[in-house]
CSV table of C-alpha atoms in Angstrom, one decimal:
chain,number,residue,atom,x,y,z
A,28,MET,CA,28.2,0.6,15.4
A,29,GLU,CA,29.3,1.3,11.9
A,30,GLY,CA,28.0,4.6,10.9
A,31,ARG,CA,26.7,5.2,6.8
A,32,LYS,CA,28.6,5.8,4.1
A,33,ARG,CA,28.5,8.8,2.9
A,34,SER,CA,29.1,10.9,-1.1
A,35,PRO,CA,32.1,12.1,-1.1
A,36,VAL,CA,31.6,16.0,-1.6
A,37,ASP,CA,32.8,19.3,-2.7
A,38,ARG,CA,32.5,22.4,1.1
A,39,SER,CA,32.8,25.3,-0.4
A,40,ARG,CA,33.0,28.8,0.9
A,41,HIS,CA,28.6,29.4,0.0
A,42,GLY,CA,27.2,25.6,0.6
A,43,THR,CA,28.5,21.2,0.0
A,44,ARG,CA,28.6,20.7,-3.7
A,45,THR,CA,27.5,16.9,-4.6
A,46,SER,CA,30.6,14.9,-7.0
A,47,ASN,CA,29.5,14.7,-10.4
A,48,SER,CA,31.5,13.1,-12.9
A,49,GLY,CA,28.7,13.3,-15.7
A,50,ASP,CA,28.3,17.0,-18.3
A,51,TYR,CA,26.7,19.8,-17.0
A,52,SER,CA,23.8,20.9,-19.0
A,53,THR,CA,20.8,22.8,-19.1
A,54,ASP,CA,19.3,20.2,-16.2
A,55,SER,CA,21.6,21.6,-13.6
A,56,ILE,CA,20.3,25.1,-13.8
A,57,ARG,CA,16.0,23.9,-14.7
A,58,SER,CA,14.0,23.0,-11.5
A,59,GLY,CA,12.1,20.1,-11.5
A,60,LYS,CA,8.5,19.4,-10.5
A,61,ARG,CA,7.1,22.2,-10.1
A,62,THR,CA,6.2,22.3,-5.9
A,63,HIS,CA,8.2,24.4,-3.3
A,64,ARG,CA,10.0,22.4,-1.4
A,65,ASN,CA,12.2,21.4,-5.3
A,66,SER,CA,12.1,24.1,-7.5
A,67,ARG,CA,15.2,25.6,-6.0
A,68,LEU,CA,18.1,25.5,-7.9
A,69,SER,CA,19.6,21.1,-8.7
A,70,SER,CA,22.9,22.0,-7.9
A,71,ILE,CA,21.6,23.3,-4.1
A,72,ARG,CA,20.5,21.7,-1.0
A,73,ILE,CA,16.7,22.6,-0.3
A,74,ASP,CA,18.3,22.0,3.6
A,75,ASN,CA,21.5,23.7,3.1
A,76,ARG,CA,21.2,27.1,1.7
A,77,TYR,CA,24.5,29.9,1.1
A,78,THR,CA,24.3,32.5,4.7
A,79,HIS,CA,28.1,33.7,4.0
A,80,GLY,CA,27.1,36.1,1.1
A,81,PRO,CA,27.1,39.6,2.3
A,82,ASP,CA,24.3,40.8,-0.2
A,83,LEU,CA,21.7,38.0,1.1
A,84,ILE,CA,19.0,39.5,3.1
A,85,ARG,CA,18.2,36.7,3.7
A,86,LEU,CA,16.9,32.9,3.9
A,87,PRO,CA,14.7,32.2,2.1
A,88,THR,CA,11.1,31.0,2.9
A,89,PRO,CA,9.5,29.0,-0.3
A,90,LEU,CA,6.6,29.9,-0.6
A,91,GLU,CA,3.4,27.6,-1.1
A,92,CYS,CA,2.9,27.9,-5.5
A,93,GLU,CA,1.3,24.8,-6.8
A,94,VAL,CA,-0.4,23.4,-10.0
A,95,PRO,CA,-3.6,25.9,-11.5
A,96,PRO,CA,-5.8,27.2,-11.7
A,97,LEU,CA,-3.8,30.6,-10.7
A,98,SER,CA,-6.9,32.4,-9.3
A,99,ASP,CA,-6.7,29.7,-6.6
A,100,HIS,CA,-4.5,32.0,-5.2
A,101,PRO,CA,-5.1,34.6,-3.2
A,102,PRO,CA,-2.8,38.0,-4.7
A,103,ALA,CA,0.3,38.4,-3.2
A,104,ASP,CA,0.7,42.2,-2.2
A,105,SER,CA,3.7,41.7,-4.1
A,106,SER,CA,3.6,46.2,-4.5
A,107,ASP,CA,4.7,47.2,-0.6
A,108,PRO,CA,8.8,47.3,-0.8
A,109,ARG,CA,8.6,45.8,2.5
A,110,PHE,CA,7.8,42.7,1.6
A,111,PHE,CA,9.7,42.2,-1.0
A,112,GLY,CA,13.1,43.4,1.0
A,113,ARG,CA,11.4,41.3,3.7
A,114,MET,CA,11.1,38.7,0.7
A,115,ALA,CA,14.1,38.7,-1.4
A,116,ASP,CA,16.9,37.1,-2.9
A,117,THR,CA,19.7,37.7,-5.4
A,118,LEU,CA,20.6,35.5,-7.8
A,119,LYS,CA,24.8,35.6,-7.2
A,120,TRP,CA,25.6,33.1,-4.5
A,121,PHE,CA,23.8,31.0,-7.3
A,122,VAL,CA,25.1,32.7,-10.2
A,123,ILE,CA,28.6,31.8,-8.8
A,124,GLU,CA,27.5,29.0,-7.8
A,125,GLU,CA,26.6,27.2,-10.3
A,126,MET,CA,29.8,28.4,-12.3
A,127,LYS,CA,32.7,26.1,-9.7
A,128,LYS,CA,30.3,23.7,-11.1
A,129,HIS,CA,30.5,23.8,-14.5
A,130,LYS,CA,34.4,24.7,-14.4
A,131,TRP,CA,34.7,22.4,-11.7
A,132,ILE,CA,33.2,19.5,-14.8
A,133,ALA,CA,35.4,20.6,-17.5
A,134,SER,CA,37.4,20.8,-16.4
A,135,LYS,CA,38.1,17.4,-15.2
A,136,HIS,CA,37.7,16.7,-18.7
A,137,ALA,CA,40.4,18.4,-20.4
A,138,GLY,CA,42.5,17.2,-17.8
A,139,HIS,CA,44.0,20.8,-15.9
A,140,ASP,CA,42.2,24.3,-14.5
A,141,LEU,CA,40.3,26.4,-17.3
A,142,GLY,CA,39.8,29.5,-15.1
A,143,MET,CA,38.7,31.7,-16.5
A,144,SER,CA,37.4,30.3,-19.9
A,145,ALA,CA,35.0,28.0,-18.1
A,146,LEU,CA,33.4,30.8,-16.3
A,147,ASP,CA,33.1,32.6,-19.4
A,148,GLU,CA,32.1,28.7,-21.5
A,149,TRP,CA,28.8,28.9,-19.0
A,150,GLU,CA,28.4,32.5,-19.1
A,151,HIS,CA,27.8,32.6,-23.1
A,152,LYS,CA,25.3,29.0,-22.6
A,153,PHE,CA,23.6,29.1,-20.1
A,154,TRP,CA,23.5,33.0,-18.6
A,155,TRP,CA,20.3,33.8,-20.6
A,156,LEU,CA,18.6,30.9,-19.7
A,157,PHE,CA,18.5,30.7,-16.0
A,158,CYS,CA,17.8,34.1,-15.6
A,159,ARG,CA,15.1,32.9,-17.7
A,160,ILE,CA,13.9,30.3,-15.1
A,161,ARG,CA,14.1,32.7,-12.4
A,162,ARG,CA,12.4,35.0,-13.8
A,163,PHE,CA,9.0,32.3,-14.0
A,164,GLU,CA,9.8,31.5,-10.7
A,165,HIS,CA,9.7,35.1,-9.8
A,166,ILE,CA,7.0,35.6,-11.6
A,167,GLU,CA,4.4,32.5,-10.2
A,168,GLY,CA,5.9,33.2,-6.9
A,169,ASP,CA,7.1,30.6,-6.3
A,170,PHE,CA,11.1,32.6,-5.1
A,171,CYS,CA,11.1,36.7,-5.4
A,172,TRP,CA,14.4,37.7,-6.3
A,173,PHE,CA,16.1,40.7,-5.9
A,174,GLU,CA,17.1,41.4,-10.1
A,175,PHE,CA,13.6,41.6,-11.0
A,176,ASP,CA,11.7,43.7,-10.7
A,177,GLY,CA,9.6,43.7,-7.3
A,178,VAL,CA,5.7,44.7,-8.3
A,179,ASP,CA,5.8,41.6,-11.1
A,180,PHE,CA,6.2,39.2,-7.8
A,181,ALA,CA,3.7,36.4,-8.5
A,182,VAL,CA,1.7,38.7,-10.7
A,183,LEU,CA,0.3,36.4,-12.0
A,184,LYS,CA,-1.7,34.3,-9.0
A,185,ASN,CA,-3.5,37.7,-9.4
A,186,VAL,CA,-5.2,36.3,-12.7
A,187,GLN,CA,-8.3,35.6,-12.2
A,188,VAL,CA,-9.7,35.2,-16.3
A,189,PHE,CA,-8.5,32.6,-19.6
A,190,THR,CA,-6.4,31.2,-16.5
A,191,LYS,CA,-6.0,27.7,-18.6
A,192,LEU,CA,-4.4,29.9,-21.4
A,193,LEU,CA,-1.8,32.1,-19.2
A,194,TRP,CA,-1.2,28.6,-18.3
A,195,VAL,CA,-0.9,26.8,-21.2
A,196,ILE,CA,1.1,30.1,-22.8
A,197,VAL,CA,4.2,29.6,-19.4
A,198,GLU,CA,4.8,25.8,-20.0
A,199,ARG,CA,5.1,26.6,-24.0
A,200,MET,CA,7.1,29.2,-22.7
A,201,LYS,CA,9.2,27.3,-20.5
A,202,GLN,CA,10.1,24.8,-23.1
A,203,GLU,CA,12.8,23.9,-25.0
A,204,GLU,CA,12.4,22.7,-28.0
A,205,ILE,CA,14.7,20.8,-30.8
A,206,ILE,CA,15.4,22.2,-34.6
A,207,ARG,CA,18.1,19.6,-36.8
A,208,LEU,CA,18.7,22.3,-39.0
A,209,LYS,CA,19.5,21.3,-43.0
A,210,ASP,CA,23.4,20.4,-42.1
A,211,GLY,CA,22.2,17.5,-39.2
A,212,ARG,CA,22.5,20.1,-36.3
A,213,GLU,CA,20.8,20.4,-33.6
A,214,ILE,CA,20.3,23.5,-31.4
A,215,LYS,CA,17.6,24.5,-28.8
A,216,HIS,CA,15.1,27.1,-29.5
A,217,VAL,CA,13.0,28.2,-26.9
A,218,TYR,CA,9.7,29.9,-27.7
A,219,GLU,CA,9.8,33.8,-27.5
A,220,ASN,CA,6.7,36.7,-27.9
A,221,LEU,CA,6.7,36.7,-30.9
A,222,ASP,CA,6.6,32.6,-30.6
A,223,ILE,CA,3.7,33.0,-28.6
A,224,LEU,CA,1.7,35.0,-31.9
A,225,ASP,CA,1.9,32.9,-34.2
A,226,TRP,CA,1.3,29.9,-32.4
A,227,ALA,CA,-1.5,31.5,-31.4
A,228,CYS,CA,-2.8,32.7,-34.8
A,229,ALA,CA,-1.9,29.3,-36.1
A,230,HIS,CA,-5.5,28.4,-34.4
A,231,PRO,CA,-8.9,29.2,-34.8
A,232,GLU,CA,-10.0,28.4,-30.7
A,233,ILE,CA,-7.4,30.4,-29.5
A,234,SER,CA,-6.8,33.5,-32.4
A,235,LYS,CA,-10.1,34.4,-31.0
A,236,ASP,CA,-8.8,35.8,-27.4
A,237,ILE,CA,-5.8,37.0,-29.3
A,238,GLU,CA,-6.0,40.7,-27.1
A,239,HIS,CA,-6.1,38.0,-23.4
A,240,ILE,CA,-2.5,36.7,-25.6
A,241,ARG,CA,-0.9,39.9,-25.4
A,242,LEU,CA,-1.8,41.2,-21.9
A,243,PHE,CA,-0.5,38.3,-20.3
A,244,LEU,CA,3.1,38.3,-22.1
A,245,ASP,CA,3.9,42.1,-21.1
A,246,LEU,CA,2.3,40.2,-17.2
A,247,ILE,CA,5.3,37.5,-19.1
A,248,ASN,CA,7.3,40.0,-19.4
A,249,ILE,CA,10.3,37.0,-20.8
A,250,ASN,CA,12.4,40.1,-21.7
A,251,SER,CA,13.1,41.1,-18.3
A,252,ALA,CA,15.4,38.2,-17.4
A,253,ARG,CA,18.0,39.4,-20.4
A,254,LEU,CA,20.3,41.2,-17.4
A,255,GLU,CA,23.5,42.3,-17.9
A,256,PHE,CA,25.8,39.9,-16.5
A,257,PRO,CA,27.9,40.8,-13.3
A,258,ALA,CA,31.2,40.8,-14.6
A,259,SER,CA,32.5,40.8,-10.8
A,260,TRP,CA,30.8,37.2,-10.0
A,261,LYS,CA,33.0,35.6,-12.2
A,262,ASP,CA,36.1,37.1,-10.3
A,263,LEU,CA,34.0,35.7,-7.2
A,264,ALA,CA,33.8,31.9,-8.4
A,265,LEU,CA,38.0,31.9,-9.0
A,266,ALA,CA,38.7,32.8,-6.3
A,267,ALA,CA,36.2,30.4,-3.8
């Protein structure tokens, strides 16, 4: 009996990458529908997680984190360092895989191996957005990332009041807005703390809760997602 045909894959040391002739984009590092089963990186199979990394603490167990209201969920004991040690996963090997994927696609388009320049391009274009998305996963309790503070893990689940307002802010900060410049160029813009405050002040029905909004922004702490890129990760991606 003839077996099923399988799509070609490029097997690397740390996982499986499906061949892709399209352009690398933010869709590769952005989660799809927000459920506990598919909020991992799109380039990583849910049933084939990386296990070869020396600093990978354990295979991550996805937490049950569905849609709001967040107050329906019991508070997580995230302040316990033992809990953080058991659950935390590192960004390292996921970043390396994303850089390898970008290098492979960019080199194919160029007709030759771009080497380190492709990895530098990924850092310049995607690193900050990658960390920003992972930050939201961390504070919502989807996945616990070692690079962020363990006390912040699932912190949004502890909010018991104004949960609808919080959810609106979170969703707005996740979105990318396309801005067209006078010269015709288009740039992508994401909401920062100041943008959220300006947006709230422009809506009287929301601005009355400005103190709660400031508190929520402190909890989200999106500036903590501006992590410094470890240069050694590029060397590992280049050698893989």
